[in-house]
Amino acid sequence: MRIYLDHNAHSPLRPQLRDWLAARLASPTANPGSIHLEGQSARAEVDRARRLLQAELGTTYGRIVFTSGATEANNLALRAMLAAGSVAAALTEHTSVVEVLERAGEGGASVFKLAVDASGLIEVDDVERLLRNGLRGIALLAYNNETGVRQPVEEVAALCLAHGAHLHVDSAQHLFRYPWSHHAGISSVTISAHKAGGPAGVGALWWAPERGPAPLMLGGSQERGARPGTEAGWLIGALGQLAGGVSFADWLALASVRDAFEERLASQLGAVPNGALVGRAPNTSNLWLPGHDAEQGLMALDLAGIAASAGSACHAGALEPSPVLLAMGLSDARVAASFRFSFGPEHSGLSGAEIADRVLTALRGS
Ligand code: PMP
C-alpha cells in the first residue's frame, strides 16, 4: 500500500466528488453563455457554485471570478494591485506572486520584498513602515505551502484597513480552513480546488474592491469581463461542491498524526522542523533530516511506496534548492537535507508513528 504525503502539491480527488463528477458527466452539457434551456441550466450550475463558494467564504459582499487555478488568480490580483500603486510581498510567497512582482519591478513598478526571519515570519513593523510611506498593496500567504508557517495575517489586515491598502491572501493551501468571518482588511483571496481534494484546473479569485480586476486576456465578456473564455462548467460545479464538504475540524485533527510522525523521526533520526511551529498548518511537516540528501532520500521513499517532496512542485519536477528555506537563511546543507511531508484525509489510515517507521526503513536502506 502506498502512502501519499504530498497533499500540499495536490490532494487526491475526494470520493464523494468523484461520484458527483461521474453523475455530472453522464448528463448533457452546454455553453453557460447560450440562451437556450441547456445553456441556462449550465449557467445555473456556475451560479450555484458561485453562491456556495461565497457562503463558504463567509462574505456577503465582493465577487468571485472563476479561474484555471491559483496561479491565474494570483496573477489577476497582482496585476490589478500593481495598476493601483506599489506592492509588497514576502520573499517566501509562491512563485505565482514572486515572479509577477519581479517582472513588474523590471518594468519600473514600485515593488518591495518583505524579508523573513529564520522561522519564516515577516516583521509586522516592516509592513507598517511601508504602509506609512504610501504602500498600496500587500500579498501574503496565510499558511506557507512548503513549511506550513502561519503569517500574522490578522495584524497585517488591521494595518491595511487603517491605511486603506489592499491585502491579497493566497489561500490555495487552506481553502475553507481559514476563519473568513474575520476577514476585515482582506481585499482579495485566491482559491484552488485541487489542494483541497477537488479537480486540478479550476480556482477562483474573491475580490472585494468596487472596481473589478482587469482581465489578463481579451476575447469575451464572461465573468463580467474579468475572465474571458467559456466557463469550465463541471470543474466550477465541483469547486462549488467542495464548499461545505471540507471540514476544518478534520484538517486540525491531522496535527496529531503529524506530531507523532515528527516525534518519532526526531528521536530516531534527529529530525528538526523548519520554520515557526506556533500556528503552523496542521498537515505540514517540513523536516531537516541531518545526513540525508533530499534528492536521494525522495527516490528511496518513492521506491518504498511513499510519496513526499522537497518543496513546491511548481518547478517542473526540478529539484532546486527551496527558495523559501533559503530566504529563511538556512544553510545550503540544511536545505539540501530538508523534506516536505504533507498529510491529508486519505493519507493511509496508519498512525503517525507507523508512517514514520516506514520512512525510517526506507531511508536507512538507501
Ligand atoms: N499558491 C500556492 C500557495 C500554492 O501552493 C500553489 C500550488 N503549488 C499555487 C499558488 C498554484 O496553484 P495552482 O496549481 O492552482 O495554479
Short mmCIF file of C-alpha atoms and ligand atoms in Angstrom, two decimals:
data_model
loop_
_atom_site.label_atom_id
_atom_site.label_comp_id
_atom_site.label_asym_id
_atom_site.label_seq_id
_atom_site.Cartn_x
_atom_site.Cartn_y
_atom_site.Cartn_z
CA MET A 1 0.00 0.00 0.00
CA ARG A 2 1.41 3.37 -0.98
CA ILE A 3 1.44 6.26 1.45
CA TYR A 4 0.68 9.63 -0.09
CA LEU A 5 2.26 12.51 1.82
CA ASP A 6 2.17 15.25 -0.79
CA HIS A 7 -1.21 16.88 -0.23
CA ASN A 8 0.27 20.38 -0.49
CA ALA A 9 1.19 19.63 -4.12
CA HIS A 10 -2.18 18.03 -4.90
CA SER A 11 -4.76 16.41 -2.67
CA PRO A 12 -6.38 13.43 -4.44
CA LEU A 13 -9.95 13.81 -5.62
CA ARG A 14 -12.38 13.20 -2.75
CA PRO A 15 -14.52 10.08 -3.25
CA GLN A 16 -17.81 11.98 -2.89
CA LEU A 17 -16.66 14.43 -5.56
CA ARG A 18 -15.65 11.57 -7.84
CA ASP A 19 -19.22 10.26 -7.62
CA TRP A 20 -20.66 13.73 -8.18
CA LEU A 21 -18.47 14.28 -11.24
CA ALA A 22 -19.32 10.84 -12.67
CA ALA A 23 -23.04 11.61 -12.38
CA ARG A 24 -22.49 15.07 -13.85
CA LEU A 25 -20.51 13.72 -16.80
CA ALA A 26 -23.42 11.46 -17.68
CA SER A 27 -25.70 14.49 -18.26
CA PRO A 28 -25.79 16.66 -21.39
CA THR A 29 -23.51 19.70 -21.45
CA ALA A 30 -23.87 23.14 -22.96
CA ASN A 31 -22.22 26.53 -23.02
CA PRO A 32 -23.33 28.63 -19.99
CA GLY A 33 -23.41 31.63 -22.34
CA SER A 34 -26.10 30.11 -24.59
CA ILE A 35 -29.65 31.35 -24.14
CA HIS A 36 -31.44 28.02 -24.78
CA LEU A 37 -32.65 25.78 -21.97
CA GLU A 38 -29.50 23.64 -21.98
CA GLY A 39 -27.31 26.74 -21.79
CA GLN A 40 -29.35 28.17 -18.98
CA SER A 41 -29.04 25.02 -16.92
CA ALA A 42 -25.25 25.16 -17.40
CA ARG A 43 -25.39 28.81 -16.29
CA ALA A 44 -27.41 27.80 -13.21
CA GLU A 45 -24.65 25.37 -12.23
CA VAL A 46 -21.98 28.08 -12.43
CA ASP A 47 -24.16 30.49 -10.45
CA ARG A 48 -24.86 27.86 -7.82
CA ALA A 49 -21.14 27.18 -7.39
CA ARG A 50 -20.57 30.91 -7.00
CA ARG A 51 -23.22 31.15 -4.28
CA LEU A 52 -21.87 28.11 -2.43
CA LEU A 53 -18.35 29.49 -2.51
CA GLN A 54 -19.44 32.93 -1.40
CA ALA A 55 -21.37 31.40 1.50
CA GLU A 56 -18.40 29.26 2.47
CA LEU A 57 -16.08 32.26 2.48
CA GLY A 58 -18.47 33.92 4.92
CA THR A 59 -18.78 37.07 2.86
CA THR A 60 -21.87 38.90 1.74
CA TYR A 61 -20.03 41.35 -0.44
CA GLY A 62 -17.34 41.28 -3.12
CA ARG A 63 -17.45 38.91 -6.05
CA ILE A 64 -15.97 35.69 -7.27
CA VAL A 65 -14.14 35.29 -10.58
CA PHE A 66 -13.57 31.68 -11.64
CA THR A 67 -10.09 30.95 -13.00
CA SER A 68 -7.99 27.96 -14.03
CA GLY A 69 -6.40 27.78 -10.59
CA ALA A 70 -4.42 29.69 -8.01
CA THR A 71 -1.63 30.71 -10.38
CA GLU A 72 -4.07 32.60 -12.59
CA ALA A 73 -5.97 34.04 -9.62
CA ASN A 74 -2.73 35.38 -8.12
CA ASN A 75 -1.70 36.88 -11.47
CA LEU A 76 -5.12 38.51 -11.85
CA ALA A 77 -4.99 40.01 -8.37
CA LEU A 78 -1.38 41.16 -8.54
CA ARG A 79 -1.78 42.87 -11.93
CA ALA A 80 -4.76 44.83 -10.63
CA MET A 81 -2.93 45.74 -7.42
CA LEU A 82 0.13 46.93 -9.36
CA ALA A 83 -2.08 49.14 -11.50
CA ALA A 84 -3.17 50.91 -8.29
CA GLY A 85 0.34 51.53 -6.92
CA SER A 86 3.27 49.97 -5.06
CA VAL A 87 3.00 46.36 -3.87
CA ALA A 88 4.97 44.29 -1.34
CA ALA A 89 5.15 40.53 -0.77
CA ALA A 90 7.09 38.21 1.49
CA LEU A 91 10.15 36.54 -0.01
CA THR A 92 8.51 33.22 0.82
CA GLU A 93 5.39 33.76 -1.31
CA HIS A 94 4.51 31.31 -4.07
CA THR A 95 6.28 31.85 -7.41
CA SER A 96 2.98 32.96 -8.99
CA VAL A 97 3.27 36.05 -6.80
CA VAL A 98 7.06 36.47 -6.64
CA GLU A 99 7.59 36.25 -10.40
CA VAL A 100 4.79 38.70 -11.22
CA LEU A 101 6.35 41.23 -8.84
CA GLU A 102 9.86 40.63 -10.17
CA ARG A 103 8.71 41.17 -13.75
CA ALA A 104 6.79 44.31 -12.75
CA GLY A 105 9.84 45.61 -10.89
CA GLU A 106 11.98 45.12 -14.01
CA GLY A 107 9.39 47.15 -15.90
CA GLY A 108 9.73 50.03 -13.43
CA ALA A 109 6.89 49.33 -10.99
CA SER A 110 7.44 50.03 -7.33
CA VAL A 111 7.69 46.63 -5.62
CA PHE A 112 9.06 45.57 -2.25
CA LYS A 113 10.15 42.22 -0.88
CA LEU A 114 9.47 41.55 2.77
CA ALA A 115 12.31 39.64 4.42
CA VAL A 116 11.50 36.75 6.76
CA ASP A 117 13.38 35.61 9.85
CA ALA A 118 14.78 32.13 10.49
CA SER A 119 11.26 31.00 11.45
CA GLY A 120 9.87 32.14 8.10
CA LEU A 121 7.90 35.05 9.61
CA ILE A 122 7.69 38.57 8.22
CA GLU A 123 8.22 41.53 10.52
CA VAL A 124 4.94 43.44 11.03
CA ASP A 125 6.96 46.64 11.67
CA ASP A 126 8.37 46.40 8.13
CA VAL A 127 4.81 46.32 6.77
CA GLU A 128 3.79 49.29 8.88
CA ARG A 129 6.78 51.33 7.74
CA LEU A 130 6.00 50.64 4.07
CA LEU A 131 2.32 51.50 4.60
CA ARG A 132 3.25 54.80 6.26
CA ASN A 133 5.33 55.56 3.17
CA GLY A 134 2.39 55.02 0.81
CA LEU A 135 2.42 51.28 0.02
CA ARG A 136 -0.87 50.41 -1.75
CA GLY A 137 -0.91 46.62 -1.64
CA ILE A 138 0.47 43.52 0.09
CA ALA A 139 0.33 39.85 -0.92
CA LEU A 140 0.59 37.34 1.91
CA LEU A 141 0.30 33.57 2.12
CA ALA A 142 -1.57 32.81 5.32
CA TYR A 143 -0.01 29.30 5.52
CA ASN A 144 3.18 28.68 3.57
CA ASN A 145 2.89 25.79 1.08
CA GLU A 146 6.38 24.48 1.88
CA THR A 147 6.69 24.96 5.63
CA GLY A 148 3.10 25.48 6.79
CA VAL A 149 4.30 28.63 8.62
CA ARG A 150 1.42 30.93 9.53
CA GLN A 151 1.98 34.63 8.82
CA PRO A 152 0.40 37.29 11.08
CA VAL A 153 -2.43 37.86 8.61
CA GLU A 154 -4.82 39.45 11.13
CA GLU A 155 -2.25 42.04 12.24
CA VAL A 156 -1.40 42.91 8.64
CA ALA A 157 -5.12 43.05 7.75
CA ALA A 158 -5.74 45.54 10.58
CA LEU A 159 -2.89 47.72 9.32
CA CYS A 160 -4.14 47.54 5.72
CA LEU A 161 -7.60 48.54 6.88
CA ALA A 162 -6.19 51.53 8.76
CA HIS A 163 -4.11 52.64 5.77
CA GLY A 164 -6.69 51.88 3.07
CA ALA A 165 -4.31 49.42 1.41
CA HIS A 166 -5.18 46.19 -0.43
CA LEU A 167 -4.30 42.90 1.29
CA HIS A 168 -4.33 39.89 -1.02
CA VAL A 169 -4.29 36.47 0.66
CA ASP A 170 -3.23 33.41 -1.32
CA SER A 171 -5.46 30.78 0.21
CA ALA A 172 -4.52 27.98 -2.22
CA GLN A 173 -3.29 25.83 0.65
CA HIS A 174 -6.10 26.34 3.11
CA LEU A 175 -9.32 26.54 1.18
CA PHE A 176 -12.27 26.56 3.60
CA ARG A 177 -9.93 26.23 6.56
CA TYR A 178 -9.35 29.85 7.42
CA PRO A 179 -11.80 31.74 9.65
CA TRP A 180 -13.04 34.00 6.89
CA SER A 181 -15.61 35.62 9.15
CA HIS A 182 -12.71 37.72 10.46
CA HIS A 183 -11.77 38.95 7.05
CA ALA A 184 -11.99 42.72 7.68
CA GLY A 185 -8.98 44.24 5.96
CA ILE A 186 -8.58 41.40 3.42
CA SER A 187 -9.44 42.66 -0.06
CA SER A 188 -8.91 39.58 -2.20
CA VAL A 189 -8.42 35.85 -1.79
CA THR A 190 -7.03 33.16 -4.09
CA ILE A 191 -8.60 29.70 -4.13
CA SER A 192 -7.51 26.46 -5.80
CA ALA A 193 -9.70 23.34 -5.85
CA HIS A 194 -7.03 20.68 -6.24
CA LYS A 195 -5.27 21.42 -2.94
CA ALA A 196 -8.45 20.50 -1.09
CA GLY A 197 -9.49 17.33 -2.90
CA GLY A 198 -11.08 18.97 -5.94
CA PRO A 199 -10.02 18.65 -9.58
CA ALA A 200 -6.94 20.47 -10.92
CA GLY A 201 -7.68 23.20 -13.46
CA VAL A 202 -10.15 25.30 -11.52
CA GLY A 203 -9.80 28.01 -8.93
CA ALA A 204 -11.19 31.40 -8.10
CA LEU A 205 -10.38 34.91 -7.04
CA TRP A 206 -12.61 36.51 -4.44
CA TRP A 207 -12.36 40.26 -4.95
CA ALA A 208 -13.84 42.97 -2.71
CA PRO A 209 -12.92 46.34 -4.24
CA GLU A 210 -15.63 48.19 -6.10
CA ARG A 211 -13.83 48.08 -9.44
CA GLY A 212 -13.25 44.52 -10.68
CA PRO A 213 -9.81 43.20 -11.61
CA ALA A 214 -8.76 43.93 -15.21
CA PRO A 215 -8.67 40.76 -17.35
CA LEU A 216 -5.36 39.09 -18.18
CA MET A 217 -6.76 38.01 -21.56
CA LEU A 218 -9.12 39.61 -24.05
CA GLY A 219 -11.84 37.94 -26.03
CA GLY A 220 -15.15 37.68 -24.23
CA SER A 221 -17.40 39.10 -21.55
CA GLN A 222 -17.57 36.00 -19.32
CA GLU A 223 -17.15 36.60 -15.60
CA ARG A 224 -18.29 40.19 -16.18
CA GLY A 225 -15.30 40.71 -18.45
CA ALA A 226 -12.72 39.81 -15.80
CA ARG A 227 -12.00 36.34 -17.24
CA PRO A 228 -12.88 35.85 -20.92
CA GLY A 229 -13.43 32.31 -22.21
CA THR A 230 -16.20 29.71 -21.88
CA GLU A 231 -16.63 28.78 -18.23
CA ALA A 232 -15.46 25.27 -17.30
CA GLY A 233 -18.91 24.20 -16.06
CA TRP A 234 -18.12 20.81 -14.49
CA LEU A 235 -14.95 21.97 -12.86
CA ILE A 236 -16.59 25.08 -11.44
CA GLY A 237 -19.52 22.95 -10.24
CA ALA A 238 -17.06 20.63 -8.50
CA LEU A 239 -15.38 23.58 -6.78
CA GLY A 240 -18.82 24.62 -5.53
CA GLN A 241 -19.42 21.09 -4.24
CA LEU A 242 -16.21 21.30 -2.21
CA ALA A 243 -17.67 24.24 -0.32
CA GLY A 244 -19.25 22.82 2.79
CA GLY A 245 -17.68 19.41 2.16
CA VAL A 246 -14.26 20.22 3.60
CA SER A 247 -14.15 20.14 7.35
CA PHE A 248 -11.93 22.49 9.34
CA ALA A 249 -12.03 20.05 12.28
CA ASP A 250 -10.73 17.19 10.08
CA TRP A 251 -7.86 19.38 8.97
CA LEU A 252 -6.98 20.35 12.56
CA ALA A 253 -7.07 16.68 13.57
CA LEU A 254 -4.18 15.97 11.20
CA ALA A 255 -1.89 17.73 13.69
CA SER A 256 -1.90 14.69 15.98
CA VAL A 257 -0.78 12.38 13.13
CA ARG A 258 1.84 14.90 12.03
CA ASP A 259 3.13 15.46 15.58
CA ALA A 260 3.51 11.73 16.31
CA PHE A 261 5.29 11.37 12.96
CA GLU A 262 7.71 14.19 13.80
CA GLU A 263 8.33 12.91 17.33
CA ARG A 264 9.41 9.51 16.05
CA LEU A 265 11.68 10.99 13.38
CA ALA A 266 13.18 13.42 15.92
CA SER A 267 14.07 10.62 18.32
CA GLN A 268 15.31 8.19 15.65
CA LEU A 269 16.94 10.48 13.09
CA GLY A 270 17.45 13.80 14.88
CA ALA A 271 14.84 15.42 12.62
CA VAL A 272 14.28 19.15 13.18
CA PRO A 273 11.23 21.05 11.80
CA ASN A 274 11.96 24.08 9.62
CA GLY A 275 10.03 27.24 10.48
CA ALA A 276 7.87 28.56 13.30
CA LEU A 277 5.79 25.88 14.98
CA VAL A 278 3.17 28.13 16.55
CA GLY A 279 0.01 28.18 14.45
CA ARG A 280 1.65 26.04 11.75
CA ALA A 281 -0.67 24.35 9.20
CA PRO A 282 -1.65 21.10 10.97
CA ASN A 283 -0.96 18.90 7.94
CA THR A 284 2.52 20.15 7.04
CA SER A 285 5.87 18.85 8.22
CA ASN A 286 8.98 20.38 6.70
CA LEU A 287 11.85 18.50 8.27
CA TRP A 288 15.60 18.76 8.24
CA LEU A 289 16.86 15.17 8.34
CA PRO A 290 20.59 15.66 9.05
CA GLY A 291 22.79 13.49 6.85
CA HIS A 292 20.01 12.58 4.39
CA ASP A 293 20.22 14.10 0.94
CA ALA A 294 16.67 15.04 -0.12
CA GLU A 295 17.09 14.10 -3.77
CA GLN A 296 18.31 10.58 -2.98
CA GLY A 297 16.01 10.25 0.00
CA LEU A 298 12.90 11.09 -2.00
CA MET A 299 13.80 8.46 -4.60
CA ALA A 300 14.29 5.88 -1.86
CA LEU A 301 10.95 6.86 -0.32
CA ASP A 302 9.21 6.63 -3.67
CA LEU A 303 10.63 3.15 -4.29
CA ALA A 304 9.46 2.14 -0.83
CA GLY A 305 5.92 3.36 -1.63
CA ILE A 306 5.96 6.79 -0.01
CA ALA A 307 5.20 9.95 -1.99
CA ALA A 308 6.75 13.07 -0.46
CA SER A 309 8.57 16.13 -1.80
CA ALA A 310 11.24 18.67 -1.06
CA GLY A 311 9.10 21.75 -1.55
CA SER A 312 6.85 23.26 -4.16
CA ALA A 313 6.03 21.17 -7.24
CA CYS A 314 5.87 24.32 -9.35
CA HIS A 315 9.37 23.98 -10.80
CA ALA A 316 8.60 21.35 -13.44
CA GLY A 317 9.92 18.47 -11.39
CA ALA A 318 13.36 20.03 -10.96
CA LEU A 319 14.77 19.59 -7.51
CA GLU A 320 16.16 23.06 -6.98
CA PRO A 321 17.12 24.27 -3.52
CA SER A 322 13.95 25.65 -1.96
CA PRO A 323 13.85 29.47 -2.30
CA VAL A 324 11.57 29.50 0.77
CA LEU A 325 14.10 27.77 3.04
CA LEU A 326 16.96 29.82 1.57
CA ALA A 327 15.00 33.05 2.28
CA MET A 328 14.80 31.90 5.91
CA GLY A 329 18.60 31.95 5.98
CA LEU A 330 19.00 28.17 6.33
CA SER A 331 22.37 26.81 5.18
CA ASP A 332 22.71 25.14 1.75
CA ALA A 333 23.49 21.86 3.51
CA ARG A 334 20.35 22.03 5.63
CA VAL A 335 18.19 22.96 2.65
CA ALA A 336 19.61 20.01 0.68
CA ALA A 337 18.63 17.69 3.53
CA SER A 338 15.09 19.03 4.04
CA PHE A 339 11.93 17.12 3.13
CA ARG A 340 8.29 18.18 2.99
CA PHE A 341 5.67 15.72 4.18
CA SER A 342 2.10 16.95 3.82
CA PHE A 343 -0.79 14.93 5.22
CA GLY A 344 -4.39 14.79 4.07
CA PRO A 345 -7.63 12.96 4.72
CA GLU A 346 -6.64 9.89 2.71
CA HIS A 347 -3.03 9.52 3.82
CA SER A 348 -3.18 5.78 4.68
CA GLY A 349 -5.08 5.07 7.88
CA LEU A 350 -1.75 4.39 9.63
CA SER A 351 -0.74 6.24 12.78
CA GLY A 352 1.88 8.99 12.62
CA ALA A 353 4.46 6.74 14.31
CA GLU A 354 3.77 3.89 11.88
CA ILE A 355 4.24 6.20 8.91
CA ALA A 356 7.48 7.46 10.44
CA ASP A 357 8.68 3.86 10.80
CA ARG A 358 8.05 3.28 7.10
CA VAL A 359 10.06 6.44 6.32
CA LEU A 360 12.89 5.30 8.61
CA THR A 361 13.08 1.89 6.98
CA ALA A 362 13.18 3.44 3.50
CA LEU A 363 15.87 5.99 4.37
CA ARG A 364 18.05 3.53 6.27
CA GLY A 365 18.03 1.20 3.29
CA SER A 366 19.09 3.97 0.88
N1 PMP B 1 -0.24 29.32 -4.37
C1 PMP B 1 0.19 28.37 -3.54
C2 PMP B 1 0.42 28.72 -2.10
C3 PMP B 1 0.40 27.07 -3.97
O1 PMP B 1 0.84 26.14 -3.12
C4 PMP B 1 0.17 26.76 -5.34
C5 PMP B 1 0.42 25.35 -5.87
N2 PMP B 1 1.66 24.85 -5.51
C6 PMP B 1 -0.29 27.77 -6.17
C7 PMP B 1 -0.48 29.05 -5.67
C8 PMP B 1 -0.61 27.47 -7.61
O2 PMP B 1 -1.79 26.72 -7.65
P1 PMP B 1 -2.45 26.12 -8.97
O3 PMP B 1 -1.81 24.79 -9.16
O4 PMP B 1 -3.91 26.00 -8.66
O5 PMP B 1 -2.19 27.07 -10.08
#
